[in-house]
CSV table of C-alpha atoms in Angstrom, one decimal:
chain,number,residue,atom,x,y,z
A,1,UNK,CA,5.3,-29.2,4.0
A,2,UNK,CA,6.0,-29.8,0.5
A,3,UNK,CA,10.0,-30.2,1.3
A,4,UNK,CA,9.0,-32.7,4.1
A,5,UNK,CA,5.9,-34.8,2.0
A,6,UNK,CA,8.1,-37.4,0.8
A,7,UNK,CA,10.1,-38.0,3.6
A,8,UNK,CA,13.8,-36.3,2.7
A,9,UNK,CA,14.0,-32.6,2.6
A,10,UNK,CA,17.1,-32.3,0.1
A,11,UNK,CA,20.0,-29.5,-0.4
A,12,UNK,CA,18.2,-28.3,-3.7
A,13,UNK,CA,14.7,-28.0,-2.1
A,14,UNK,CA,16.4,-25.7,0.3
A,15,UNK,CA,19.0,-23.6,-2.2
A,16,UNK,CA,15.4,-23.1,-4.4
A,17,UNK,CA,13.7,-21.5,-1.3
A,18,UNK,CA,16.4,-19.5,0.4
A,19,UNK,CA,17.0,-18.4,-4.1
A,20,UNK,CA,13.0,-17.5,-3.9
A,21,UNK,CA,13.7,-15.4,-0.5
A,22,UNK,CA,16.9,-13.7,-1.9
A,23,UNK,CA,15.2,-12.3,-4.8
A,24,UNK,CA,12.2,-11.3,-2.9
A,25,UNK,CA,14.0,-9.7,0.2
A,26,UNK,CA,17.2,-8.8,-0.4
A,27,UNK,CA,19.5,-8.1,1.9
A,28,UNK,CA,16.9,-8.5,4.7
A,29,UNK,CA,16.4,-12.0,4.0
A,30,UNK,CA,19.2,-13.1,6.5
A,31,UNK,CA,20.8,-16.2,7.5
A,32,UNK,CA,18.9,-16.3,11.1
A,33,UNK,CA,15.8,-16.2,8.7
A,34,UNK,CA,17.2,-19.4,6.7
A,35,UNK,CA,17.8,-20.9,10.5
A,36,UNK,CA,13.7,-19.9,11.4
A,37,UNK,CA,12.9,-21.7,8.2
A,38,UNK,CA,15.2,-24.6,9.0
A,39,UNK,CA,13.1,-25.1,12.4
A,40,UNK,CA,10.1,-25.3,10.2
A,41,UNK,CA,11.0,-28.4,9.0
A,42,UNK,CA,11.9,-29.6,12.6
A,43,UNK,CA,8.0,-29.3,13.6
A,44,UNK,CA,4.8,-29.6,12.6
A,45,UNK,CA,3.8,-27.0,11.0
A,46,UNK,CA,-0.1,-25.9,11.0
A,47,UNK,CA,-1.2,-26.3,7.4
A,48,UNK,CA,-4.9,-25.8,7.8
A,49,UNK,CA,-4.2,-22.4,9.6
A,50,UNK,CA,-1.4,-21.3,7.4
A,51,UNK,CA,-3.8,-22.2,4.4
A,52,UNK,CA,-6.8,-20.2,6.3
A,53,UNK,CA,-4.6,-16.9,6.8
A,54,UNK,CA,-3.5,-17.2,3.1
A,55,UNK,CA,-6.6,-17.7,2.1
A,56,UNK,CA,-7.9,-14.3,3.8
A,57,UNK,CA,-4.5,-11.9,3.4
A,58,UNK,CA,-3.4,-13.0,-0.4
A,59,UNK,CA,-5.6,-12.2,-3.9
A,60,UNK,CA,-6.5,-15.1,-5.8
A,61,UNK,CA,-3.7,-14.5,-8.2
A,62,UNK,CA,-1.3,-14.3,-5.6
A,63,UNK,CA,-2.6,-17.7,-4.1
A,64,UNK,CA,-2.1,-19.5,-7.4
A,65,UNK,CA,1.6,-18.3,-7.7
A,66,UNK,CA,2.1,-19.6,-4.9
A,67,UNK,CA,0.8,-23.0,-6.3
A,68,UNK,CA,3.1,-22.7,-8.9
A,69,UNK,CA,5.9,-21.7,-6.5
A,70,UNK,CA,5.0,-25.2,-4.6
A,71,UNK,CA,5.2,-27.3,-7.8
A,72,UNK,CA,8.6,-25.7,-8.4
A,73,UNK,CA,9.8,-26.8,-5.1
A,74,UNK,CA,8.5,-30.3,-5.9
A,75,UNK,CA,9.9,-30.2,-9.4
A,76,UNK,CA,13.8,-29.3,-8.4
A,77,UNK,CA,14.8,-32.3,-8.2
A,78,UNK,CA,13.6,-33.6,-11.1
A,79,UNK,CA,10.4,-35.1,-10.2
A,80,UNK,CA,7.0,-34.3,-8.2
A,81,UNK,CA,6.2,-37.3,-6.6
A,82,UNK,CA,2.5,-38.5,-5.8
A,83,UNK,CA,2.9,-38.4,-2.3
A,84,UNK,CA,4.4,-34.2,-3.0
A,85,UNK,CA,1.2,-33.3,-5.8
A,86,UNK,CA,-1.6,-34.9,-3.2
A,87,UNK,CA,0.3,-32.3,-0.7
A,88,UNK,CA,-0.1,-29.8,-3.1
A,89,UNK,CA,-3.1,-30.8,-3.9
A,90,UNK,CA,-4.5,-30.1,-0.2
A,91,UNK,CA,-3.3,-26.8,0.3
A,92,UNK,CA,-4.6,-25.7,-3.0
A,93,UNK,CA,-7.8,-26.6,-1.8
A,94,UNK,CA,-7.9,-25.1,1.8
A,95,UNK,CA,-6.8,-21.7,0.3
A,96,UNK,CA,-9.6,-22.0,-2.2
A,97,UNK,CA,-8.1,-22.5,-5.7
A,98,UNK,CA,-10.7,-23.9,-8.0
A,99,UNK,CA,-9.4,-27.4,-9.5
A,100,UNK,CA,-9.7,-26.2,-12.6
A,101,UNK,CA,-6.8,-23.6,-11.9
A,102,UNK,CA,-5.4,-26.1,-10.2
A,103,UNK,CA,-5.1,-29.0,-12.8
A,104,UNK,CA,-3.8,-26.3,-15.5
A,105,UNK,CA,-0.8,-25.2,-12.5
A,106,UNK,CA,-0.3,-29.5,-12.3
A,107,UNK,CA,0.0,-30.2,-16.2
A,108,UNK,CA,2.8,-27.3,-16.3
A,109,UNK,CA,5.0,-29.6,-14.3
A,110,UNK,CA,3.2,-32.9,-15.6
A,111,UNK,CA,3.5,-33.1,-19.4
A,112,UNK,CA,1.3,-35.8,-21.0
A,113,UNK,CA,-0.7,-36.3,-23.6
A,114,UNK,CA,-3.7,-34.5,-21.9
A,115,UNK,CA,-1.3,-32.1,-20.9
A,116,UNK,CA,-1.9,-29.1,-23.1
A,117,UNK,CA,-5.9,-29.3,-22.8
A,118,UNK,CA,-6.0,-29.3,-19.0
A,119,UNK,CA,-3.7,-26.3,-18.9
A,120,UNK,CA,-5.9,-24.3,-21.2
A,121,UNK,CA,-8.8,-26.2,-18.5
A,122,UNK,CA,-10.7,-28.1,-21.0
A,123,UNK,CA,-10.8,-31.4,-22.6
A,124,UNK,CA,-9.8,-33.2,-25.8
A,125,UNK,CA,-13.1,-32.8,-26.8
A,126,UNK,CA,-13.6,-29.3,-27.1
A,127,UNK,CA,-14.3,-27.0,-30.3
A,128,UNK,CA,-11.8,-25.2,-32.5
A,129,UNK,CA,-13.9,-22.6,-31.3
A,130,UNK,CA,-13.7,-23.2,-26.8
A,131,UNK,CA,-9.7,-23.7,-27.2
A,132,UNK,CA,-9.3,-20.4,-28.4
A,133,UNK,CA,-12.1,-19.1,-26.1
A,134,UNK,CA,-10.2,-21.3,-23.2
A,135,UNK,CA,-6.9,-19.5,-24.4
A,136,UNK,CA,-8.3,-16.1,-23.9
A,137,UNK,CA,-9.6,-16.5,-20.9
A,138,UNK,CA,-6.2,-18.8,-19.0
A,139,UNK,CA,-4.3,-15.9,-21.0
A,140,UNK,CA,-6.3,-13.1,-19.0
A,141,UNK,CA,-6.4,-15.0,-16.0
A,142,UNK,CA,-3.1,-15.6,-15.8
A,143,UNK,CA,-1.1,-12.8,-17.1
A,144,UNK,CA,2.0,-11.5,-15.3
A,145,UNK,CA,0.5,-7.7,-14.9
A,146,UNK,CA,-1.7,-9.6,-12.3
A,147,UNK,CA,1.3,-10.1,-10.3
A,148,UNK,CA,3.0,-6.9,-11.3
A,149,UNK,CA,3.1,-5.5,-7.8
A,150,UNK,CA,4.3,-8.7,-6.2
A,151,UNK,CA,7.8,-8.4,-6.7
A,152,UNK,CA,10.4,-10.2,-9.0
A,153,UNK,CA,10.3,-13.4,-7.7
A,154,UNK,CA,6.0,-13.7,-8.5
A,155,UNK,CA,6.7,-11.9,-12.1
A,156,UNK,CA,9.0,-14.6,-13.0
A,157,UNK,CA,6.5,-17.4,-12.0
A,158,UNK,CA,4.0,-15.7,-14.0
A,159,UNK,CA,5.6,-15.1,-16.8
A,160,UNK,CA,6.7,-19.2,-17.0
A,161,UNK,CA,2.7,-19.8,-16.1
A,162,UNK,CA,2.1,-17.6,-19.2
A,163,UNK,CA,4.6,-19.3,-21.2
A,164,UNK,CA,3.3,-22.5,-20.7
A,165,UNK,CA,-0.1,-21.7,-21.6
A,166,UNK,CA,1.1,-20.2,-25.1
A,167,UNK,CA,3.0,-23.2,-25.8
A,168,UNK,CA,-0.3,-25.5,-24.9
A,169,UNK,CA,-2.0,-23.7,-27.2
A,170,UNK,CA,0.0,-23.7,-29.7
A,171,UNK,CA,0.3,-27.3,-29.8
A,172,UNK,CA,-3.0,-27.8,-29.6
A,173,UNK,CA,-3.5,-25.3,-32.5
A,174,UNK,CA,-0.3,-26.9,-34.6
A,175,UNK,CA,-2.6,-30.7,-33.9
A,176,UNK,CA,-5.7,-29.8,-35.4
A,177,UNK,CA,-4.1,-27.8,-38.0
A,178,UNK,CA,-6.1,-24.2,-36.8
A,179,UNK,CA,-5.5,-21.1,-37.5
């Protein structure tokens, strides 16, 4: 869906998810598996449902890598587009990711000025005190041992989430001049 939101499914969208399935199948992922997902983008494909099972078989963590595995796909070729973030946006929401989570995945691959405080989910505004209290708790929430058992694919992912929300705070820190 993502491939597909802004009309032209390109070669790099594709290489990125038959990478994602090499490194999380192996030799089982197969070329007749490529073809099924190939079909996928031939039809239309039952967000809402897909969403809805996700939503029930997959950990919260897991659901927000996957997020962040979306943005990727949007990001390969160099930009996510409106049109791809609103469809990000949507399944985000049917599989229940709180838009806080989900503005702090969005800033990762969106870097403005506001950047590093929605990462860390708070505003400009905020304390000395709530950024390092917002740090702790995106640090926590987001570390890669919560994704541990998910395979190497979902460790990478996490460990770039992770990244990303050291480097916001670090910024943020190096700004006000904290310690």
């Amino acid at each position: 869906a993502v491939m597909k939101a802004d009309g032209k499914v390109l070669k790099v969208e594709l290489s990125y998810v038959k990478a994602f399935f090499k490194q999380q199948f192996g030799n089982e992922f197969s070329t007749q598996h490529l073809q099924t997902l190939k079909n996928f983008l031939d039809a239309d494909i039952p967000i809402t449902q897909i969403c809805a099972d996700v939503r029930i078989h997959l950990r919260p963590e897991a659901r927000l890598q996957l997020i962040h595995y979306l943005f990727g796909i949007a990001k390969v070729d160099g930009d996510v587009s409106p049109v791809e973030a609103n469809v990000i946006a949507n399944i985000a929401s049917m599989m229940g990711i709180p838009q806080t989570d989900f503005e702090s995945v969005k800033n990762m691959f969106y870097r403005n000025v506001d950047s590093d405080y929605k990462i860390l989910g708070i505003d400009e505004s905020a304390s000395d005190e709530e950024v390092k209290k917002a740090y702790r708790k995106m640090a926590v929430k987001f570390h890669p041992d919560k994704v541990a058992q998910m395979g190497e694919e979902f460790q990478k992912g996490a460990k770039d989430k992770f990244q990303k929300i050291q480097e916001a705070y670090e910024s943020i820190k190096k700004r006000r001049g904290m310690k």
